[in-house]
CSV table of C-alpha atoms (C1' of nucleotides) in Angstrom, one decimal:
chain,number,residue,atom,x,y,z
S,1267,MET,CA,48.8,-55.0,30.0
S,1268,ARG,CA,45.2,-56.2,30.0
S,1269,ARG,CA,43.7,-56.4,26.6
S,1270,ASP,CA,40.3,-54.8,26.0
S,1271,SER,CA,38.0,-57.5,24.7
S,1272,ARG,CA,34.9,-55.3,24.3
S,1273,LEU,CA,35.2,-54.9,20.6
S,1274,SER,CA,35.5,-58.6,20.0
S,1275,ARG,CA,32.6,-59.3,22.3
S,1276,MET,CA,30.2,-56.8,21.0
S,1277,LEU,CA,30.9,-57.9,17.3
S,1278,HIS,CA,30.1,-61.5,18.5
S,1279,VAL,CA,27.0,-60.6,20.3
S,1280,LEU,CA,25.5,-58.4,17.5
S,1281,ILE,CA,25.8,-61.1,14.9
S,1282,HIS,CA,24.1,-63.6,17.2
S,1283,MET,CA,21.4,-61.0,17.9
S,1284,ASP,CA,20.7,-60.7,14.2
S,1285,ARG,CA,19.9,-64.4,14.1
S,1286,ILE,CA,17.3,-64.5,16.8
S,1287,ASP,CA,13.7,-63.3,17.0
S,1288,GLY,CA,12.7,-60.7,19.6
S,1289,ALA,CA,14.8,-59.1,22.3
S,1290,ALA,CA,17.8,-60.5,24.1
S,1291,THR,CA,18.1,-59.7,27.7
S,1292,SER,CA,21.2,-58.6,29.4
S,1293,ASP,CA,21.2,-61.8,31.4
S,1294,GLN,CA,21.0,-64.0,28.3
S,1295,ILE,CA,23.8,-62.0,26.6
S,1296,ALA,CA,25.9,-62.1,29.8
S,1297,GLN,CA,25.5,-65.9,30.0
S,1298,MET,CA,26.6,-66.2,26.4
S,1299,LEU,CA,29.6,-64.1,27.1
S,1300,GLY,CA,30.5,-65.7,30.3
S,1301,THR,CA,30.1,-62.4,32.1
S,1302,ASN,CA,27.3,-60.7,34.0
S,1303,PRO,CA,24.4,-58.5,33.0
S,1304,VAL,CA,25.8,-55.2,34.5
S,1305,VAL,CA,28.9,-55.4,32.3
S,1306,VAL,CA,26.7,-56.1,29.3
S,1307,ARG,CA,24.6,-53.0,30.0
S,1308,ARG,CA,27.6,-50.9,30.5
S,1309,THR,CA,29.2,-51.8,27.2
S,1310,MET,CA,26.0,-51.9,25.2
S,1311,ALA,CA,24.9,-48.5,26.4
S,1312,GLY,CA,27.3,-47.0,24.0
S,1313,LEU,CA,25.8,-48.9,21.1
S,1314,ARG,CA,22.4,-47.8,22.1
S,1315,ASP,CA,23.6,-44.2,22.3
S,1316,ASP,CA,25.0,-44.5,18.8
S,1317,GLY,CA,21.7,-45.8,17.4
S,1318,TYR,CA,22.7,-49.4,16.7
S,1319,LEU,CA,20.5,-50.9,19.5
S,1320,HIS,CA,17.4,-50.2,21.3
S,1321,SER,CA,16.8,-51.4,24.8
S,1322,GLU,CA,13.4,-51.9,26.4
S,1323,LYS,CA,12.5,-52.4,30.1
S,1324,GLY,CA,10.0,-54.9,31.5
S,1325,HIS,CA,8.5,-58.2,30.5
S,1326,GLY,CA,9.7,-59.2,27.0
S,1327,GLY,CA,12.2,-56.4,27.1
S,1328,GLY,CA,15.9,-56.5,26.4
S,1329,TRP,CA,18.1,-55.5,23.4
S,1330,VAL,CA,17.2,-55.4,19.8
S,1331,LEU,CA,19.2,-54.3,16.7
S,1332,THR,CA,17.9,-51.2,15.1
S,1333,ARG,CA,19.8,-51.5,11.9
S,1334,PRO,CA,20.8,-54.2,9.4
S,1335,LEU,CA,24.2,-55.7,9.9
S,1336,SER,CA,25.1,-54.4,6.5
S,1337,GLU,CA,25.0,-50.8,7.8
S,1338,ILE,CA,27.3,-51.3,10.8
S,1339,THR,CA,31.1,-51.6,10.4
S,1340,MET,CA,33.6,-52.8,12.9
S,1341,LEU,CA,34.8,-49.3,13.1
S,1342,ASP,CA,31.3,-48.1,14.2
S,1343,ILE,CA,31.4,-50.5,17.1
S,1344,HIS,CA,34.9,-49.5,18.1
S,1345,ARG,CA,33.8,-45.9,18.3
S,1346,ALA,CA,30.5,-46.9,20.1
S,1347,ILE,CA,32.4,-48.5,22.9
S,1348,GLY,CA,34.3,-45.3,23.4
S,1349,ASN,CA,37.2,-45.3,20.9
S,1350,PRO,CA,39.6,-47.1,23.2
S,1351,ALA,CA,43.3,-46.8,22.3
S,1352,PHE,CA,44.5,-49.4,19.8
S,1353,PHE,CA,48.0,-49.4,21.1
S,1354,ALA,CA,49.5,-50.6,24.3
S,1355,VAL,CA,52.8,-48.9,23.6
S,1356,GLY,CA,53.0,-45.2,24.1
S,1357,VAL,CA,55.5,-42.4,24.0
S,1358,ALA,CA,57.0,-40.9,27.2
S,1359,VAL,CA,56.7,-37.2,27.7
S,1360,ASP,CA,59.2,-36.8,30.5
S,1361,HIS,CA,60.8,-33.8,28.8
S,1362,PRO,CA,58.6,-32.3,26.2
S,1363,GLU,CA,61.2,-29.7,25.5
S,1364,CYS,CA,64.0,-32.2,24.9
S,1365,LEU,CA,64.8,-32.4,21.1
S,1366,VAL,CA,65.9,-36.1,21.5
S,1367,GLU,CA,62.6,-37.0,23.0
S,1368,GLN,CA,60.9,-35.1,20.3
S,1369,ALA,CA,62.8,-36.9,17.6
S,1370,VAL,CA,62.2,-40.3,19.2
S,1371,ASN,CA,58.5,-39.6,19.7
S,1372,SER,CA,58.1,-38.3,16.2
S,1373,ALA,CA,59.5,-41.6,14.8
S,1374,LEU,CA,57.3,-43.6,17.1
S,1375,GLY,CA,54.3,-41.5,16.5
S,1376,SER,CA,54.5,-41.7,12.7
S,1377,ALA,CA,54.8,-45.4,12.9
S,1378,PHE,CA,51.8,-45.8,15.1
S,1379,GLU,CA,49.8,-43.2,13.1
S,1380,ALA,CA,50.4,-45.3,9.9
S,1381,ALA,CA,49.4,-48.5,11.7
S,1382,GLU,CA,46.3,-46.9,13.2
S,1383,LYS,CA,45.4,-45.6,9.7
S,1384,LEU,CA,45.6,-49.1,8.3
S,1385,LEU,CA,43.6,-50.5,11.2
S,1386,ILE,CA,40.9,-47.9,10.8
S,1387,GLU,CA,40.7,-48.4,7.1
S,1388,LYS,CA,40.3,-52.1,7.5
S,1389,PHE,CA,37.7,-51.7,10.3
S,1390,ALA,CA,35.7,-49.3,8.3
S,1391,SER,CA,35.7,-51.6,5.4
S,1392,VAL,CA,34.3,-54.6,7.1
S,1393,THR,CA,30.5,-54.6,7.9
S,1394,LEU,CA,29.0,-57.0,10.4
S,1395,ALA,CA,27.1,-58.5,7.5
S,1396,ASP,CA,30.5,-59.4,6.0
S,1397,LEU,CA,31.3,-61.2,9.3
S,1398,ALA,CA,28.0,-62.9,9.2
S,1399,ASP,CA,28.8,-64.2,5.8
S,1400,GLU,CA,32.1,-65.4,6.9
S,1401,PHE,CA,30.3,-67.3,9.7
S,1402,ASP,CA,27.9,-68.8,7.1
S,1403,GLN,CA,30.8,-70.0,5.1
S,1404,ARG,CA,32.4,-71.7,8.1
S,1405,MET,CA,29.0,-73.2,8.9
S,1406,ALA,CA,28.7,-74.6,5.4
S,1407,LYS,CA,32.1,-76.3,5.6
S,1408,ILE,CA,31.7,-77.8,9.1
S,1409,ALA,CA,28.0,-78.7,9.1
S,1410,ASP,CA,26.7,-79.6,12.5
S,1411,LYS,CA,28.8,-77.5,14.9
S,1412,PRO,CA,27.2,-75.7,17.8
S,1413,THR,CA,27.5,-71.9,18.0
S,1414,CYS,CA,26.6,-70.5,21.4
S,1415,GLU,CA,23.7,-70.1,23.8
S,1416,LEU,CA,21.9,-67.3,22.0
S,1417,SER,CA,21.7,-69.0,18.7
S,1418,ARG,CA,20.7,-72.4,19.9
Q,1407,MET,CA,44.8,-49.1,29.7
Q,1408,ARG,CA,48.1,-47.9,30.8
Q,1409,ARG,CA,50.6,-47.4,27.9
Q,1410,ASP,CA,54.0,-49.0,28.0
Q,1411,SER,CA,56.6,-46.2,27.8
Q,1412,ARG,CA,59.6,-48.4,28.0
Q,1413,LEU,CA,60.4,-48.3,24.3
Q,1414,SER,CA,60.2,-44.5,24.0
Q,1415,ARG,CA,62.3,-44.1,27.2
Q,1416,MET,CA,65.0,-46.5,26.1
Q,1417,LEU,CA,65.4,-45.0,22.7
Q,1418,HIS,CA,65.6,-41.6,24.4
Q,1419,VAL,CA,68.3,-42.8,26.8
Q,1420,LEU,CA,70.4,-44.5,24.3
Q,1421,ILE,CA,70.8,-41.5,21.9
Q,1422,HIS,CA,71.8,-39.4,24.9
Q,1423,MET,CA,74.2,-42.0,26.0
Q,1424,ASP,CA,75.8,-41.9,22.6
Q,1425,ARG,CA,76.6,-38.2,23.1
Q,1426,ILE,CA,78.3,-38.4,26.4
Q,1427,ASP,CA,81.7,-39.7,27.5
Q,1428,GLY,CA,82.1,-42.6,29.9
Q,1429,ALA,CA,79.5,-44.4,31.7
Q,1430,ALA,CA,76.1,-43.2,32.7
Q,1431,THR,CA,74.9,-44.5,36.2
Q,1432,SER,CA,71.4,-45.9,36.7
Q,1433,ASP,CA,70.9,-42.9,39.0
Q,1434,GLN,CA,71.7,-40.3,36.4
Q,1435,ILE,CA,69.6,-42.0,33.9
Q,1436,ALA,CA,66.7,-42.3,36.4
Q,1437,GLN,CA,66.9,-38.6,37.1
Q,1438,MET,CA,66.7,-37.9,33.4
Q,1439,LEU,CA,63.7,-40.0,32.9
Q,1440,GLY,CA,61.9,-38.9,36.1
Q,1441,THR,CA,62.0,-42.4,37.6
Q,1442,ASN,CA,64.2,-44.4,39.9
Q,1443,PRO,CA,67.4,-46.4,39.3
Q,1444,VAL,CA,65.8,-49.8,40.0
Q,1445,VAL,CA,63.4,-49.3,37.1
Q,1446,VAL,CA,66.3,-48.2,34.9
Q,1447,ARG,CA,68.3,-51.3,35.7
Q,1448,ARG,CA,65.2,-53.6,35.2
Q,1449,THR,CA,64.5,-52.2,31.8
Q,1450,MET,CA,68.1,-51.9,30.6
Q,1451,ALA,CA,68.9,-55.4,31.7
Q,1452,GLY,CA,67.3,-56.6,28.6
Q,1453,LEU,CA,69.4,-54.4,26.4
Q,1454,ARG,CA,72.5,-55.6,28.2
Q,1455,ASP,CA,71.5,-59.2,27.7
Q,1456,ASP,CA,70.9,-58.6,23.9
Q,1457,GLY,CA,74.4,-57.0,23.7
Q,1458,TYR,CA,73.5,-53.4,23.2
Q,1459,LEU,CA,74.8,-52.2,26.6
Q,1460,HIS,CA,77.4,-53.1,29.1
Q,1461,SER,CA,77.1,-52.5,32.8
Q,1462,GLU,CA,80.0,-52.1,35.3
Q,1463,LYS,CA,79.9,-52.0,39.0
Q,1464,GLY,CA,81.8,-49.8,41.4
Q,1465,HIS,CA,83.4,-46.4,41.2
Q,1466,GLY,CA,83.2,-45.0,37.6
Q,1467,GLY,CA,80.8,-47.7,36.7
Q,1468,GLY,CA,77.4,-47.5,35.0
Q,1469,TRP,CA,76.1,-48.1,31.6
Q,1470,VAL,CA,77.9,-47.8,28.3
Q,1471,LEU,CA,76.8,-48.6,24.7
Q,1472,THR,CA,78.7,-51.4,23.1
Q,1473,ARG,CA,77.5,-50.7,19.6
Q,1474,PRO,CA,77.2,-47.7,17.2
Q,1475,LEU,CA,73.7,-46.3,17.0
Q,1476,SER,CA,73.7,-47.3,13.3
Q,1477,GLU,CA,73.6,-50.9,14.2
Q,1478,ILE,CA,70.7,-50.7,16.5
Q,1479,THR,CA,67.1,-50.4,15.1
Q,1480,MET,CA,63.9,-49.5,17.0
Q,1481,LEU,CA,62.7,-53.1,16.6
Q,1482,ASP,CA,65.9,-54.3,18.3
Q,1483,ILE,CA,65.0,-52.3,21.4
Q,1484,HIS,CA,61.4,-53.3,21.3
Q,1485,ARG,CA,62.6,-57.0,21.3
Q,1486,ALA,CA,65.2,-56.2,24.0
Q,1487,ILE,CA,62.6,-55.0,26.5
Q,1488,GLY,CA,60.7,-58.3,26.0
Q,1489,ASN,CA,58.6,-57.8,22.9
Q,1490,PRO,CA,55.7,-56.3,24.7
Q,1491,ALA,CA,52.3,-56.4,22.9
Q,1492,PHE,CA,51.7,-53.6,20.5
Q,1493,PHE,CA,48.0,-53.7,20.9
Q,1494,ALA,CA,45.6,-52.7,23.7
Q,1495,VAL,CA,42.7,-54.4,22.0
Q,1496,GLY,CA,42.4,-58.2,22.1
Q,1497,VAL,CA,40.1,-60.9,21.0
Q,1498,ALA,CA,37.7,-62.6,23.4
Q,1499,VAL,CA,37.9,-66.4,23.6
Q,1500,ASP,CA,34.8,-67.1,25.6
Q,1501,HIS,CA,33.6,-69.7,23.1
Q,1502,PRO,CA,36.5,-71.0,21.0
Q,1503,GLU,CA,34.2,-73.5,19.4
Q,1504,CYS,CA,31.7,-70.9,18.4
Q,1505,LEU,CA,31.9,-70.2,14.7
Q,1506,VAL,CA,30.6,-66.6,15.1
Q,1507,GLU,CA,33.5,-65.9,17.5
Q,1508,GLN,CA,35.8,-67.6,15.1
Q,1509,ALA,CA,34.7,-65.4,12.2
Q,1510,VAL,CA,34.9,-62.2,14.4
Q,1511,ASN,CA,38.3,-63.1,15.7
Q,1512,SER,CA,39.6,-64.0,12.3
Q,1513,ALA,CA,38.7,-60.5,11.0
Q,1514,LEU,CA,40.1,-58.8,14.0
Q,1515,GLY,CA,43.2,-60.9,14.0
Q,1516,SER,CA,44.0,-60.4,10.3
Q,1517,ALA,CA,43.6,-56.5,10.8
Q,1518,PHE,CA,45.9,-56.5,13.7
Q,1519,GLU,CA,48.3,-58.8,12.0
Q,1520,ALA,CA,48.6,-56.4,9.0
Q,1521,ALA,CA,49.0,-53.4,11.3
Q,1522,GLU,CA,51.7,-55.2,13.4
Q,1523,LYS,CA,53.5,-56.2,10.2
Q,1524,LEU,CA,53.6,-52.5,9.2
Q,1525,LEU,CA,54.9,-51.5,12.6
Q,1526,ILE,CA,57.6,-54.1,12.6
Q,1527,GLU,CA,58.8,-53.2,9.2
Q,1528,LYS,CA,58.9,-49.5,10.2
Q,1529,PHE,CA,60.7,-50.3,13.4
Q,1530,ALA,CA,63.2,-52.4,11.7
Q,1531,SER,CA,63.9,-49.8,9.2
Q,1532,VAL,CA,64.8,-47.1,11.5
Q,1533,THR,CA,68.2,-47.0,13.3
Q,1534,LEU,CA,69.0,-45.0,16.4
Q,1535,ALA,CA,71.5,-43.2,14.2
Q,1536,ASP,CA,68.5,-42.1,12.0
Q,1537,LEU,CA,66.9,-40.7,15.2
Q,1538,ALA,CA,70.1,-39.0,16.2
Q,1539,ASP,CA,70.3,-37.4,12.8
Q,1540,GLU,CA,66.7,-36.2,13.2
Q,1541,PHE,CA,67.7,-34.8,16.4
Q,1542,ASP,CA,70.6,-32.9,14.8
Q,1543,GLN,CA,68.3,-31.4,12.3
Q,1544,ARG,CA,66.0,-30.2,14.9
Q,1545,MET,CA,68.9,-28.8,16.8
Q,1546,ALA,CA,70.1,-27.0,13.7
Q,1547,LYS,CA,66.7,-25.3,13.3
Q,1548,ILE,CA,66.3,-24.1,16.8
Q,1549,ALA,CA,69.8,-23.4,17.9
Q,1550,ASP,CA,70.2,-22.9,21.6
Q,1551,LYS,CA,67.5,-25.1,23.1
Q,1552,PRO,CA,68.2,-27.4,26.0
Q,1553,THR,CA,68.1,-31.1,25.8
Q,1554,CYS,CA,68.1,-33.0,29.2
Q,1555,GLU,CA,70.2,-33.7,32.1
Q,1556,LEU,CA,72.4,-36.3,30.6
Q,1557,SER,CA,73.6,-34.1,27.7
Q,1558,ARG,CA,74.1,-30.9,29.5
J,1232,DC,C1',87.9,-50.8,54.6
J,1233,DA,C1',84.7,-47.2,52.9
J,1234,DT,C1',82.2,-45.9,49.1
J,1235,DC,C1',80.1,-46.4,44.7
J,1236,DT,C1',77.4,-49.1,41.7
J,1237,DC,C1',74.9,-52.9,39.7
J,1238,DG,C1',71.8,-57.3,40.7
J,1239,DC,C1',68.0,-59.2,42.5
J,1240,DA,C1',64.0,-60.2,45.2
J,1241,DA,C1',60.0,-58.7,47.5
J,1242,DC,C1',56.5,-55.7,48.0
J,1243,DA,C1',53.6,-51.4,47.4
J,1244,DA,C1',51.2,-48.1,44.3
J,1245,DC,C1',48.6,-47.2,40.4
J,1246,DA,C1',45.6,-47.5,36.2
J,1247,DA,C1',42.1,-49.5,33.5
J,1248,DA,C1',39.0,-53.3,32.4
J,1249,DA,C1',36.1,-56.5,34.3
J,1250,DG,C1',33.1,-58.2,37.9
J,1251,DT,C1',29.7,-57.5,41.8
J,1252,DT,C1',26.2,-55.6,44.7
J,1253,DT,C1',22.4,-52.8,45.3
J,1254,DC,C1',19.5,-49.6,44.6
J,1255,DG,C1',15.7,-47.3,41.6
J,1256,DA,C1',12.4,-46.9,37.6
J,1257,DA,C1',9.7,-48.4,33.8
J,1258,DT,C1',7.1,-52.0,31.7
J,1259,DT,C1',4.2,-56.2,31.4
J,1260,DC,C1',1.4,-59.8,33.1
J,1261,DC,C1',-2.1,-61.5,36.3
O,814,DG,C1',-3.1,-52.6,42.0
O,815,DG,C1',0.6,-55.9,42.8
O,816,DA,C1',4.1,-59.0,41.4
O,817,DA,C1',7.6,-60.1,38.3
O,818,DT,C1',10.7,-58.6,34.7
O,819,DT,C1',14.2,-55.9,32.9
O,820,DC,C1',17.1,-51.9,32.1
O,821,DG,C1',19.9,-47.7,34.4
O,822,DA,C1',23.0,-46.2,37.3
O,823,DA,C1',26.1,-45.6,41.3
O,824,DA,C1',29.5,-47.6,44.2
O,825,DC,C1',32.6,-51.0,45.2
O,826,DT,C1',35.8,-54.9,44.6
O,827,DT,C1',38.7,-57.9,41.9
O,828,DT,C1',42.2,-58.6,38.5
O,829,DT,C1',46.3,-57.9,35.6
O,830,DG,C1',50.3,-55.6,34.4
O,831,DT,C1',53.4,-51.5,34.6
O,832,DT,C1',55.7,-48.7,37.5
O,833,DG,C1',57.7,-47.3,41.9
O,834,DT,C1',60.1,-48.5,46.3
O,835,DT,C1',62.8,-50.7,49.8
O,836,DG,C1',66.4,-53.6,51.3
O,837,DC,C1',70.3,-56.4,51.0
O,838,DG,C1',74.1,-58.6,48.6
O,839,DA,C1',78.2,-58.5,45.7
O,840,DG,C1',81.8,-56.7,42.9
O,841,DA,C1',84.9,-52.6,41.8
O,842,DT,C1',87.5,-48.6,43.0
O,843,DG,C1',90.2,-45.6,45.8
DNA sequence: CATCTCGCAACAACAAAAGTTTCGAATTCC
DNA sequence: GGAATTCGAAACTTTTGTTGTTGCGAGATG
């Protein structure tokens, strides 16, 4: 099963964007992510719709953050990219009326529910500012390491 | 992202198999799951290799449980079908050297690690006998409901 | 020896993310 | 006003992994 990397990528991009002046174009971001501008627009459209980004057309246009990182949580970004399912394992519904299937799915469901609750709590508790701080700490330890294109 | 339903299906099948006499053929199981015998053999091969099932060829052959349900946990079955990834969301590794990416992936990774730990603990703590008991309780409440093909 | 049944390999179908192409429309610069 | 920049959106292809299918072989039973 292919893993959805949008959340990871968006978090990465947003922290970089906070460190640069002016707008970042879809092209620049795409190069940074090793992808292409259309994919960037597609993914970031959700963040714009949810009010975390603003996009501007034309010369000097591109994407800009509209909120401080301290006001954006990892959960916010997950929601903004469309609340994709966390789990790759699902329950079968071949016989919804079958009591065995119901018992199995109830057990599986409650396990996944608890795990999802934990994930959501954790995601809601971490702001992008926290991640930026974590970056600064790593930076302090290993002084002159490169980051990536956008922040060079 | 397509959800992997093998775990759910195998749990379902094993509990039914415990309630019937003799062997269940791949064909019977396939009909019960709404799939086909080759898929059944493919999935159940792992359970056989791990010692939970035995398969026999020829007339009267098929699949039989080789252990009591009380000695099989949900985690055992997850392992037996190949330890498929629990999560549909992954981390991007576009710039392994980028400290921002490292900070992001560290936060994501620790969240998923904690959630996975919870899942594994839960799965390890529930035996198929527990699920069968749960089934019996449901059965007691709603008396004359059908189950599925195998147990009719 | 005919039939049943699993084992295995190869291939097709399908789903979802990711990548690509190609428009159009809005904005800025000259 | 015209050229260049940049996003927006639709349509399509590629990719990856599960699921489904077909076909043949081998062992077991009657």
